[in-house]
mmCIF file of C-alpha atoms and ligand atoms in Angstrom:
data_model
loop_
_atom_site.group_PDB
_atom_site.id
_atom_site.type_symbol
_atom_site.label_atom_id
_atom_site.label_comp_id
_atom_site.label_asym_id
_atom_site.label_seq_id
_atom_site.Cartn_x
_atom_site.Cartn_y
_atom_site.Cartn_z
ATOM 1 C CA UNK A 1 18.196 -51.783 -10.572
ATOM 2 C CA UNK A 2 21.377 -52.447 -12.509
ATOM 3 C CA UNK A 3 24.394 -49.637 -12.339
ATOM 4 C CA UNK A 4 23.766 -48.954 -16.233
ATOM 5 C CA UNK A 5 20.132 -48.530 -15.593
ATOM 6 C CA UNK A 6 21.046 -46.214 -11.900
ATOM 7 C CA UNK A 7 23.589 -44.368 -15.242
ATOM 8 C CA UNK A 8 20.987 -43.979 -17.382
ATOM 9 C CA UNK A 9 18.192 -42.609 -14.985
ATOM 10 C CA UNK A 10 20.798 -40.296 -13.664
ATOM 11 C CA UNK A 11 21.708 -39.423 -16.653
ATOM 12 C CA UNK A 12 17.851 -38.843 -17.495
ATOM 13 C CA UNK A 13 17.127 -36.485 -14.146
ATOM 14 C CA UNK A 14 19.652 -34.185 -14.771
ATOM 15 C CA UNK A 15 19.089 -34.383 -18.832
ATOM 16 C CA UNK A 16 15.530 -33.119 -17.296
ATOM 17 C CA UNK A 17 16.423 -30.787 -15.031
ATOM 18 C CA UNK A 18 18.761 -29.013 -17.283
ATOM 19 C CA UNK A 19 15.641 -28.791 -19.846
ATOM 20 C CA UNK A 20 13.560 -27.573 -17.394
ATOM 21 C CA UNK A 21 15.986 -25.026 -16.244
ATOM 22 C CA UNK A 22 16.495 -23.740 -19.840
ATOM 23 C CA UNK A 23 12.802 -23.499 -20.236
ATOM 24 C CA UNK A 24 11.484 -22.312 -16.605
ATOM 25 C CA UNK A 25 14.493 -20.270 -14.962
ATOM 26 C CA UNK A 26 12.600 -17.337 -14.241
ATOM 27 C CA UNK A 27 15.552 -15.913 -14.264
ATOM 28 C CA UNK A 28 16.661 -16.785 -17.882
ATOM 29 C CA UNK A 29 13.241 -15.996 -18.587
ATOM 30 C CA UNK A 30 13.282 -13.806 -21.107
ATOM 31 C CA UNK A 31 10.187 -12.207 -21.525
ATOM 32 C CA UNK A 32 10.038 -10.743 -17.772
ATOM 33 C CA UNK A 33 10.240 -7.038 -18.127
ATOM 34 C CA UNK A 34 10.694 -4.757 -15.655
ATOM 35 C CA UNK A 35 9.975 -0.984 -15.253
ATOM 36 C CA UNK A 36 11.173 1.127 -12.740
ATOM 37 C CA UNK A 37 11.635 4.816 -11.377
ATOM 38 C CA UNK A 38 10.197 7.412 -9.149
ATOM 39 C CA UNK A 39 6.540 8.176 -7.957
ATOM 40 C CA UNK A 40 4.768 9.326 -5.552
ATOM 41 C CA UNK A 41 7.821 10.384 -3.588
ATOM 42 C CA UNK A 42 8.758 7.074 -3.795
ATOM 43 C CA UNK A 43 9.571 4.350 -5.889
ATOM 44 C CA UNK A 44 8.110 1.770 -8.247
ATOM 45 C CA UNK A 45 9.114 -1.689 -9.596
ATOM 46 C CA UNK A 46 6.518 -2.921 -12.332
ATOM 47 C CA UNK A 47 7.285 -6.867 -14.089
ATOM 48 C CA UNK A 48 5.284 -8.334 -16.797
ATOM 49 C CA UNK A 49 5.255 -11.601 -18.560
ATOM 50 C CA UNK A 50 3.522 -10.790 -22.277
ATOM 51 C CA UNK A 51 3.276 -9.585 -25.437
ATOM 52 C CA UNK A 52 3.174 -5.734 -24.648
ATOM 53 C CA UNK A 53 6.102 -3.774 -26.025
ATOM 54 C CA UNK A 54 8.158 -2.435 -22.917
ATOM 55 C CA UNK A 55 8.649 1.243 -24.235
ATOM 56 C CA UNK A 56 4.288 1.258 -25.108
ATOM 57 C CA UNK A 57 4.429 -0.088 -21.544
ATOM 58 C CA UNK A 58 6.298 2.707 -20.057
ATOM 59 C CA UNK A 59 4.427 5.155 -21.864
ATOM 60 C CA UNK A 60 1.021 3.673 -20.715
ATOM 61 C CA UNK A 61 2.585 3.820 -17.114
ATOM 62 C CA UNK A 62 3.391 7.537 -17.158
ATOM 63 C CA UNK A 63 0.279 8.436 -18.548
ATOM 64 C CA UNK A 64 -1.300 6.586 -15.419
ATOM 65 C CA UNK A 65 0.985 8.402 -12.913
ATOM 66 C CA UNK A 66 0.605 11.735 -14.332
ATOM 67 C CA UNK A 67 -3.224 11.329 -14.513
ATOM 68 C CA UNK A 68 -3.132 9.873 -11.072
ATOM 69 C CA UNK A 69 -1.239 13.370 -9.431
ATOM 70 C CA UNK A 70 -3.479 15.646 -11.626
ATOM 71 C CA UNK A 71 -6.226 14.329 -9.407
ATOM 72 C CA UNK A 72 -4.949 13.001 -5.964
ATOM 73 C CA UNK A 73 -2.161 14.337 -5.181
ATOM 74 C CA UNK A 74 -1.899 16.551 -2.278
ATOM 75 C CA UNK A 75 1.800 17.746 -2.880
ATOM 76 C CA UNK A 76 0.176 19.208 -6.168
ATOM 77 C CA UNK A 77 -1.364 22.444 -5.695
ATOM 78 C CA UNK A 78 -3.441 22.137 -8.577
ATOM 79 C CA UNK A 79 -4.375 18.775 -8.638
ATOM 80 C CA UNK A 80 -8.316 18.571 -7.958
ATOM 81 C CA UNK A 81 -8.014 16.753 -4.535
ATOM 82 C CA UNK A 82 -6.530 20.212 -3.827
ATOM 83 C CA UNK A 83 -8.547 22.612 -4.770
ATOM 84 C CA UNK A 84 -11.383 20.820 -3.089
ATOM 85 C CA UNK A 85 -9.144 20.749 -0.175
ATOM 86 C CA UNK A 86 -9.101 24.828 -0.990
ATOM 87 C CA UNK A 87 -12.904 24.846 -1.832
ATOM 88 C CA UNK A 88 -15.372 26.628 0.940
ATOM 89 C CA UNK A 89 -17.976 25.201 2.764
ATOM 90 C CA UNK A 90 -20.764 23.756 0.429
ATOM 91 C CA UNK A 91 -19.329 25.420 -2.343
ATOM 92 C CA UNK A 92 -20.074 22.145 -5.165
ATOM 93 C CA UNK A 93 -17.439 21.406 -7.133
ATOM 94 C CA UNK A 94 -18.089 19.395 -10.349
ATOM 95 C CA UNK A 95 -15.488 16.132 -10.247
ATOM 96 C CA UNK A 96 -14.928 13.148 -12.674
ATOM 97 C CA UNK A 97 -16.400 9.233 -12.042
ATOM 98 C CA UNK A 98 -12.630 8.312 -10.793
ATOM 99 C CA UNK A 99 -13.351 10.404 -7.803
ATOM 100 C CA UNK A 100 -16.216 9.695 -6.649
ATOM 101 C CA UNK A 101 -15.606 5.902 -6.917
ATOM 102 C CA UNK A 102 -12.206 7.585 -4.739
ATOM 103 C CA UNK A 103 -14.977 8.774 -2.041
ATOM 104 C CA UNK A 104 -16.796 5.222 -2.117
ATOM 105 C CA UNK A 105 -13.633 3.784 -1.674
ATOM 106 C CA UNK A 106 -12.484 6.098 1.614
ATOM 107 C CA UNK A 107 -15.803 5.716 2.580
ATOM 108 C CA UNK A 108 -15.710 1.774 2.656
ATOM 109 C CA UNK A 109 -12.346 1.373 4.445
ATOM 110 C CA UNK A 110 -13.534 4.025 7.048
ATOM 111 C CA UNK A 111 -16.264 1.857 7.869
ATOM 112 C CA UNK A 112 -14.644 -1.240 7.715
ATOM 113 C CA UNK A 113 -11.893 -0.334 9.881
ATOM 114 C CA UNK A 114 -14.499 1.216 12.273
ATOM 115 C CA UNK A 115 -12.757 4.263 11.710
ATOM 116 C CA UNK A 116 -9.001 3.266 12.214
ATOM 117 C CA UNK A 117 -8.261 4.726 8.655
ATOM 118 C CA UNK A 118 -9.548 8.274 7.992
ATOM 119 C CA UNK A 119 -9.478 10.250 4.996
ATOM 120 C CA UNK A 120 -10.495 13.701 6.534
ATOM 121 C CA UNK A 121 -7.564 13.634 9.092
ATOM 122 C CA UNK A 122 -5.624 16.224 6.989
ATOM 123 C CA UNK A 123 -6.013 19.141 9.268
ATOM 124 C CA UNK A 124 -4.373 17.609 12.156
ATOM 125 C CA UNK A 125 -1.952 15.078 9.735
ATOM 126 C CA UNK A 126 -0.836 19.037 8.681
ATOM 127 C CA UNK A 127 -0.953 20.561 12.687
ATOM 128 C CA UNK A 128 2.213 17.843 13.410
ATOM 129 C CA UNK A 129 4.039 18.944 10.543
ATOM 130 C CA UNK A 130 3.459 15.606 8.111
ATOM 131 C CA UNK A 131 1.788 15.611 4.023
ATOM 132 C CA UNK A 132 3.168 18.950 3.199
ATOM 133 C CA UNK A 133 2.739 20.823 6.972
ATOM 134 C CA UNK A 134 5.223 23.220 8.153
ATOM 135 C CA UNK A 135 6.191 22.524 11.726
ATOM 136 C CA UNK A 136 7.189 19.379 12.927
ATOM 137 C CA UNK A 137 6.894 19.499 16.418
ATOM 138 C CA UNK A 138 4.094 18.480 19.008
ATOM 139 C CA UNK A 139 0.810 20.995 18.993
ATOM 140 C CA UNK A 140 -1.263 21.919 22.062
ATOM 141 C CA UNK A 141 -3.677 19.825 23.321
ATOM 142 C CA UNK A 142 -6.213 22.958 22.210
ATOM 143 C CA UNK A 143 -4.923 22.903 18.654
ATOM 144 C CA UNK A 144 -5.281 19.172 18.101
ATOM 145 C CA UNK A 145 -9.069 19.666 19.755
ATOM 146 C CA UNK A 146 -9.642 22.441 17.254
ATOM 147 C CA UNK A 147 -8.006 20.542 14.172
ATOM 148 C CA UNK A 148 -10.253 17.498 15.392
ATOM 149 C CA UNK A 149 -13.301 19.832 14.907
ATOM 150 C CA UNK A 150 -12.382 19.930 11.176
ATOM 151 C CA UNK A 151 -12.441 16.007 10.832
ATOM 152 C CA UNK A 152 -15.250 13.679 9.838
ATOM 153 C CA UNK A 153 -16.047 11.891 6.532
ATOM 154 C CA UNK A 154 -19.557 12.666 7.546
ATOM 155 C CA UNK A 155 -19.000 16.368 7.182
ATOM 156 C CA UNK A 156 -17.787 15.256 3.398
ATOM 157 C CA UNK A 157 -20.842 15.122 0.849
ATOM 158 C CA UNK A 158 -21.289 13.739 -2.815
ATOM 159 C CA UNK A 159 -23.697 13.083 -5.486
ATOM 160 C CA UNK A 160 -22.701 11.454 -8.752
ATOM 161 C CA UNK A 161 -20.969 14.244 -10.324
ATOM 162 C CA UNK A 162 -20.489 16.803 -7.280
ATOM 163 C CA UNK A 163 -18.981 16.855 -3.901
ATOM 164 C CA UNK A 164 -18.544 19.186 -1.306
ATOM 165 C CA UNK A 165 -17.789 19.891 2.082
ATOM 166 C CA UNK A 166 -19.754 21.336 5.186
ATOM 167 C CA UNK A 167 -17.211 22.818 7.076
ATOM 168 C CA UNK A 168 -14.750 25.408 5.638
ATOM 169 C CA UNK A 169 -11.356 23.768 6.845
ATOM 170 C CA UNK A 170 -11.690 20.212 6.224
ATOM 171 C CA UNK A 171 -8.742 18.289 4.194
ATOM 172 C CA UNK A 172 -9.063 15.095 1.781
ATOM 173 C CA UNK A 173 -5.989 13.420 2.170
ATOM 174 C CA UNK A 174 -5.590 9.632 0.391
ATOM 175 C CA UNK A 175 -2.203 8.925 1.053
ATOM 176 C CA UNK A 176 -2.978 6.153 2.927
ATOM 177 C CA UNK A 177 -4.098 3.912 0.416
ATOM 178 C CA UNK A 178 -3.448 5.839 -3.082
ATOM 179 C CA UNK A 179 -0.474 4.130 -3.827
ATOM 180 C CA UNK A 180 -1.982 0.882 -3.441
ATOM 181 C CA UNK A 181 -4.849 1.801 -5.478
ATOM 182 C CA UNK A 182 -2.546 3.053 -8.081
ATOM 183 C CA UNK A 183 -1.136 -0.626 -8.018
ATOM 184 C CA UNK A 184 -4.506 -1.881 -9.129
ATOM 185 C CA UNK A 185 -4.791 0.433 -12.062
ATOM 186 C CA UNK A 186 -1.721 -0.332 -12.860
ATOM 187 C CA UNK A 187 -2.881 -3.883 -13.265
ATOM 188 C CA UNK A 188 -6.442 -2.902 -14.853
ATOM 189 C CA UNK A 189 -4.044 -1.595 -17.525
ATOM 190 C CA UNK A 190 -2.170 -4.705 -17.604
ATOM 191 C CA UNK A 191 -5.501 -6.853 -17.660
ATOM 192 C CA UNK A 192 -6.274 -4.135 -20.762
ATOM 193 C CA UNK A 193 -3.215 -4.992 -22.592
ATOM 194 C CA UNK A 194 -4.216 -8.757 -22.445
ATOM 195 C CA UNK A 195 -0.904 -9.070 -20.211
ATOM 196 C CA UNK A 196 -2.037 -11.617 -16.772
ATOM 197 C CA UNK A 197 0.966 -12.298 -15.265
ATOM 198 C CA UNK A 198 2.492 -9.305 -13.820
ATOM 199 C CA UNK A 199 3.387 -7.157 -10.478
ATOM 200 C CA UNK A 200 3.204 -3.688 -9.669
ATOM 201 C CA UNK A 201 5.215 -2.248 -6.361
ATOM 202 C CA UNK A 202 4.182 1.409 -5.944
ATOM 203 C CA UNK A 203 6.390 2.133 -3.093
ATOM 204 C CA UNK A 204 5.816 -0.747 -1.423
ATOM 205 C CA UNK A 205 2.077 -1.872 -2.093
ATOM 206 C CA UNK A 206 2.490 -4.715 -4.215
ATOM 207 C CA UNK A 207 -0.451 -6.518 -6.494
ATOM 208 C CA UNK A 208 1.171 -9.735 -7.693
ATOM 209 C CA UNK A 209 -0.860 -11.815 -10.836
ATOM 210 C CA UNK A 210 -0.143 -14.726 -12.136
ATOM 211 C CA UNK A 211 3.659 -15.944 -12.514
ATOM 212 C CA UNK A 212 6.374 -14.871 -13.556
ATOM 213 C CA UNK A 213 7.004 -18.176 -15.276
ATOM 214 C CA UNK A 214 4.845 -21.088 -15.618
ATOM 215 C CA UNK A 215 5.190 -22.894 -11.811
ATOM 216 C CA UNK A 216 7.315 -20.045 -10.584
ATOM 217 C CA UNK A 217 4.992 -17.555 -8.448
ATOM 218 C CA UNK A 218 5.783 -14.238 -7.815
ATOM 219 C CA UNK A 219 8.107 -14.110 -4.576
ATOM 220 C CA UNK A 220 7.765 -11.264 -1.602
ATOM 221 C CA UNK A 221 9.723 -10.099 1.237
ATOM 222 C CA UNK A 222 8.534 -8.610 4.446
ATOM 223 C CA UNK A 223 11.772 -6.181 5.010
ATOM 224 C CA UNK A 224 12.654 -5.636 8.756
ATOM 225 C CA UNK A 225 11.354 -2.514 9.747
ATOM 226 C CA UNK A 226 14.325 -0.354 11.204
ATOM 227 C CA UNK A 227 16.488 2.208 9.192
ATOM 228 C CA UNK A 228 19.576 0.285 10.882
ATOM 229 C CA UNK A 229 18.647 -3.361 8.630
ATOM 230 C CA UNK A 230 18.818 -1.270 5.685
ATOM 231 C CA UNK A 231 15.933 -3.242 4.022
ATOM 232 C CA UNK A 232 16.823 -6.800 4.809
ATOM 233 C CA UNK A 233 14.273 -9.141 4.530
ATOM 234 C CA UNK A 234 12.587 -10.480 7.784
ATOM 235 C CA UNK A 235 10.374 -13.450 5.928
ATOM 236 C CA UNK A 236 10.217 -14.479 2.189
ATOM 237 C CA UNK A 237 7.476 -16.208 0.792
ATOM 238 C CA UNK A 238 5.435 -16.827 -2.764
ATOM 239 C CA UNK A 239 2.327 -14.787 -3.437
ATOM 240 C CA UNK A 240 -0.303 -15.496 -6.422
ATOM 241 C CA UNK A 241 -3.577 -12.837 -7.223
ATOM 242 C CA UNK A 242 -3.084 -11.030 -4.181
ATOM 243 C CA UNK A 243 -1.872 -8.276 -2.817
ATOM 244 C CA UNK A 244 0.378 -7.331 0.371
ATOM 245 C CA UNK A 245 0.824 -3.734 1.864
ATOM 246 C CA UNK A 246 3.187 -2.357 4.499
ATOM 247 C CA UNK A 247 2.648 0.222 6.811
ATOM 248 C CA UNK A 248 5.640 1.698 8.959
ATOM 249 C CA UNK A 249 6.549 3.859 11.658
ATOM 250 C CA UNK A 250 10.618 3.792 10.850
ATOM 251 C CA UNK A 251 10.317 5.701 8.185
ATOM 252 C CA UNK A 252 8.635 8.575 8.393
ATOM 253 C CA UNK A 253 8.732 10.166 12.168
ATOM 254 C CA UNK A 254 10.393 13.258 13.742
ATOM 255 C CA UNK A 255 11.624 13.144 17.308
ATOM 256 C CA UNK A 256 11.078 15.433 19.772
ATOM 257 C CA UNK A 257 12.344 15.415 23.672
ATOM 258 C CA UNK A 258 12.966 12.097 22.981
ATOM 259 C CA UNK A 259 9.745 10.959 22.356
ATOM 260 C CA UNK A 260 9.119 9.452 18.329
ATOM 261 C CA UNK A 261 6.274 10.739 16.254
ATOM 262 C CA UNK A 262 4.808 8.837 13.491
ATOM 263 C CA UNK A 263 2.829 9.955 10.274
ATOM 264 C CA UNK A 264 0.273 7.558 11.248
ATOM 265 C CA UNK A 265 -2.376 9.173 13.285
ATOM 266 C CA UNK A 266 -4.950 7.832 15.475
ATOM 267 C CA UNK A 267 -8.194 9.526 14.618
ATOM 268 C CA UNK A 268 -9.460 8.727 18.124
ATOM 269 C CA UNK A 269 -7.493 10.976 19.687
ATOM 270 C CA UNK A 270 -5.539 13.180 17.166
ATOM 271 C CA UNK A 271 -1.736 11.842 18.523
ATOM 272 C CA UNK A 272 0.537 9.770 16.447
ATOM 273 C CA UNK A 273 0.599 6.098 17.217
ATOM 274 C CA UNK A 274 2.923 5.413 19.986
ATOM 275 C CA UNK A 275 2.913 1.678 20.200
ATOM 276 C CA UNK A 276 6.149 -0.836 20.112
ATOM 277 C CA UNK A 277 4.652 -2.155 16.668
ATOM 278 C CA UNK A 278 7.215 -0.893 13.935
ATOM 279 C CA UNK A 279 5.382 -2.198 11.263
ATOM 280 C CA UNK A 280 2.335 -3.839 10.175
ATOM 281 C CA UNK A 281 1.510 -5.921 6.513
ATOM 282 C CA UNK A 282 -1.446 -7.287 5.423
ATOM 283 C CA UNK A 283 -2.739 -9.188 2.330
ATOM 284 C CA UNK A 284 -5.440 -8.536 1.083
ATOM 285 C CA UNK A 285 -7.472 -8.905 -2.579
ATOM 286 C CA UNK A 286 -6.722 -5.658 -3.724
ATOM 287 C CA UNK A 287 -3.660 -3.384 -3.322
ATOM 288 C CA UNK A 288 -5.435 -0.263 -2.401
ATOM 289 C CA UNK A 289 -7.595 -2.609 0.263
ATOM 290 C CA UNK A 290 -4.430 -3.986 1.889
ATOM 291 C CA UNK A 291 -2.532 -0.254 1.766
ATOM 292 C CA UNK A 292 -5.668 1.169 3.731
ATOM 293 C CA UNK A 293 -5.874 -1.682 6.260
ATOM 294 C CA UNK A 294 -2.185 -1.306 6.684
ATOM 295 C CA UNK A 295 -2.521 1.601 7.617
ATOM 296 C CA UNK A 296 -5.776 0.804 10.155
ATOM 297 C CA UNK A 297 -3.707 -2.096 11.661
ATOM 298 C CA UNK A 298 -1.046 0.763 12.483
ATOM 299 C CA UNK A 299 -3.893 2.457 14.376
ATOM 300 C CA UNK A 300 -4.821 -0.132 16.573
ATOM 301 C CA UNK A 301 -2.090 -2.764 16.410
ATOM 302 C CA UNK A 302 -2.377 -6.039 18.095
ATOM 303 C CA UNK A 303 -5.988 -5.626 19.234
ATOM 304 C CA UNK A 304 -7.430 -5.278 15.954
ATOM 305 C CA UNK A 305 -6.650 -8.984 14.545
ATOM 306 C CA UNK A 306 -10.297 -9.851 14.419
ATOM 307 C CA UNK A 307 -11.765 -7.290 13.090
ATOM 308 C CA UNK A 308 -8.927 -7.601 10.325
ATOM 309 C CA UNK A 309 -9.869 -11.097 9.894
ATOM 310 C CA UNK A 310 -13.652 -10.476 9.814
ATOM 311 C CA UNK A 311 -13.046 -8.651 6.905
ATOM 312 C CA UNK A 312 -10.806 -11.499 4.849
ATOM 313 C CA UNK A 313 -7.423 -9.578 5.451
ATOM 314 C CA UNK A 314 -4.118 -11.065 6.461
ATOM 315 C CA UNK A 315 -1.952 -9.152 8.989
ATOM 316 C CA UNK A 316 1.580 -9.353 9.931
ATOM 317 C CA UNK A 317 2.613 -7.259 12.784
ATOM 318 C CA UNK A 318 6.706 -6.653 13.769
ATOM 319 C CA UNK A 319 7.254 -5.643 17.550
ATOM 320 C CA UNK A 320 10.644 -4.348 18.003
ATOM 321 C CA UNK A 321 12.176 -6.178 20.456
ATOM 322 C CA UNK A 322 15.294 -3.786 21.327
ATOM 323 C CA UNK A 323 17.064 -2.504 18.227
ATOM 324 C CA UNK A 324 17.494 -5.594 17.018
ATOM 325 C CA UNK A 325 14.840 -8.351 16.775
ATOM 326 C CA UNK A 326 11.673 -8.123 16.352
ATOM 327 C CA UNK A 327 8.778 -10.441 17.968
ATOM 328 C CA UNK A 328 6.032 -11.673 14.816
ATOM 329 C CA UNK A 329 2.760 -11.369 15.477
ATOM 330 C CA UNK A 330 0.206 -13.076 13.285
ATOM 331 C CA UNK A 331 -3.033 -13.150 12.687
ATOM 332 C CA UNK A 332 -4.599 -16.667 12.091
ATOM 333 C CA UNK A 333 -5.107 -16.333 8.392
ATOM 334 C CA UNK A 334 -1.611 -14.835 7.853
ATOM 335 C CA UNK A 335 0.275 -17.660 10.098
ATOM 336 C CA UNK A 336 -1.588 -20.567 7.826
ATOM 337 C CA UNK A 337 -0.824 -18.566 4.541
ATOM 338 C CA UNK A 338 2.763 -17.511 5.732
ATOM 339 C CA UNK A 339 3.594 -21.663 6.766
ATOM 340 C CA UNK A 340 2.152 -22.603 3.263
ATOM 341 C CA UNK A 341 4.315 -19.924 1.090
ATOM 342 C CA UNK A 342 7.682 -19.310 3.198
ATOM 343 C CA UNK A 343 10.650 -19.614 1.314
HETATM 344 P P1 AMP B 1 0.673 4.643 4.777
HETATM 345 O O1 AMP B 1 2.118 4.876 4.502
HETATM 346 O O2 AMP B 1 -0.042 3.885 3.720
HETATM 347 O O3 AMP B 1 0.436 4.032 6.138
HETATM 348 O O4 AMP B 1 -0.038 6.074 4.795
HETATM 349 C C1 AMP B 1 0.347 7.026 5.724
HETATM 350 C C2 AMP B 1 -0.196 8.382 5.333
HETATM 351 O O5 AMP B 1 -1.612 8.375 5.486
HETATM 352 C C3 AMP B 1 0.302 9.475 6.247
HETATM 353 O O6 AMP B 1 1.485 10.058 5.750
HETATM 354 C C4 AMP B 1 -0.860 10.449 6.264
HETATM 355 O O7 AMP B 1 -0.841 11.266 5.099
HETATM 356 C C5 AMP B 1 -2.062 9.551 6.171
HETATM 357 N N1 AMP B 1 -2.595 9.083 7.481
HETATM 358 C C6 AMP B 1 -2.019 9.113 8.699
HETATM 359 N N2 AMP B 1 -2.804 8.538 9.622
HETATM 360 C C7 AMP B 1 -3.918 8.116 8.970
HETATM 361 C C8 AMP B 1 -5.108 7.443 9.366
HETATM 362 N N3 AMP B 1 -5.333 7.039 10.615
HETATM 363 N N4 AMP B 1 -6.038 7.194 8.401
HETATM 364 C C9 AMP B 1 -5.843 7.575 7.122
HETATM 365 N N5 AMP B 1 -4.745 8.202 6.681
HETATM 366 C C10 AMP B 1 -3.791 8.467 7.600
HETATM 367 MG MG1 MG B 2 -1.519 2.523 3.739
#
């Protein structure tokens, strides 16, 4: 090839690549919008690639979170998952559709984490002082037996339109995988509004969909989990239609005697999870899937990789390693997916 023609082609490329950059930046992207605030006790980022006006979008978005509290919250005295959690023993109370398919949902994640993730395990979530519980400070052996009496989603009945409980002091608590689940509706509106490309981060359970320009997936980060990295990122990578969940224990603890307590409970035995894992992520289909199996993987850490990948899901798990590195453990499907996507 001739110098003029080596010119020319140059001078093609980067003709192109300026073109391309004009028209696919996602960053000069225009039409991404992004929401954000507080929820949950928490945060949330929403983005959206469409047509919808942002202000319609915002509105839409309240309405959802406001609903969502009325119902589930457990911070909200009034909010139905309360005053079932204030109802008596097989006293019905008449709830909406959303609830029940709330029930089939903790019901489902209960059994597919063979138990790792319970719902009912707001009595003794309350007896160590977490969701709303006075004292935080470590119970009697007695008193965690006598909260552990009060647990069991068997104990928890429903019918279409009803549900009820069968023991007086039993407590519906959703936390685990609410936010997540909220990330989903969030994108059921989005899917409503004839918006595809989108995500929603409701505290950190992410759904990503779509693009956020045409070629340019969504992009994660995996943060390192210690208060001390003040959120920087531990892996990168590009996600499309899924979702990815992180559970943590550096967040939310209290120390006592120099021993650190989580908020994550382990329903076998009523005691926080005590286990060098700081923090486990999974991907999953849905948001409210991969916040409840985040939460599982918590639970039983290293040794419950193949049950997580009998059931399709992804997991990431951080060791700490001393304050400051951590050791990565993956699970098959989440090395394979993490080696095709990492930034
Ligand atoms: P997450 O941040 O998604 O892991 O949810 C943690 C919250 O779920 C805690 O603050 C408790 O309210 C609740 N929780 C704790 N342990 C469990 C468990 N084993 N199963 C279900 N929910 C739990
Ligand atoms: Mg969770």
């Amino acid at each position: 090839m001739t110098s003029e023609a080596n010119i020319s082609k140059f001078l093609f490329l980067l003709c192109s690549l300026l073109f391309a950059g004009c028209f696919f930046s996602p960053q000069e992207n225009p039409k991404v919008v992004e929401l954000k605030g507080d929820v949950f006790g928490s945060y949330y980022i929403v983005k959206y690639v469409g047509e919808l006006e942002p202000k319609l979008a915002q509105e839409k978005l309240d309405k959802l979170f406001h609903d969502f509290n009325s119902e589930f919250s457990t911070y909200q005295k009034d909010s139905v998952i309360s005053l079932f959690n204030q109802s008596k023993a097989n006293e019905k109370m008449k709830v909406s559709p959303r609830f029940i398919e709330m029930l089939e949902m903790a019901k489902r994640f209960h059994q597919i984490t063979e138990g790792a993730f319970d719902p009912t395990l707001g009595p003794v979530i309350k007896l160590w002082g977490f969701g709303g519980g006075k004292r935080k400070h470590v119970p009697t052996k007695e008193e965690i037996q006598k909260a552990l009496t009060q647990v069991g989603l068997s104990f928890i009945k429903w019918n279409k339109t009803e549900v009820w409980k069968e023991k007086n002091d039993m407590v519906l608590d959703v936390n685990a995988f609410a936010p997540g689940w909220v990330a989903d509706l969030v994108g059921e509106m989005f899917e409503a509004n004839d918006i595809q490309n989108y995500m929603a981060d409701i505290g950190g359970e992410i759904l990503f969909q779509g693009e956020k320009a045409p070629g340019f997936p969504w992009t994660a980060g995996i943060e390192k989990p210690s208060e001390e990295h003040g959120g920087a990122i531990q892996i990168a990578f590009q996600i499309k239609n899924l979702a990815l969940a992180t559970s943590g224990s550096y967040r939310q603890f209290f120390t006592e005697n120099g021993e650190r307590r989580s908020h994550i409970i382990d329903p076998r035995t009523g005691i926080p999870v005590d286990h060098t894992i700081s923090s486990a992520s999974v991907i999953a289909g849905t948001a409210a899937e991969a916040d409840a199996w985040g939460t599982a993987m918590m639970v039983l850490g290293e040794k419950g990789i193949p049950l997580a990948e009998k059931n399709g899901v992804k997991v990431l798990l951080l060791n700490a390693k001393g304050v400051k590195s951590f050791e990565e453990i993956f699970s098959p499907s989440m090395r394979i997916f993490i080696n095709d996507h990492r930034l």
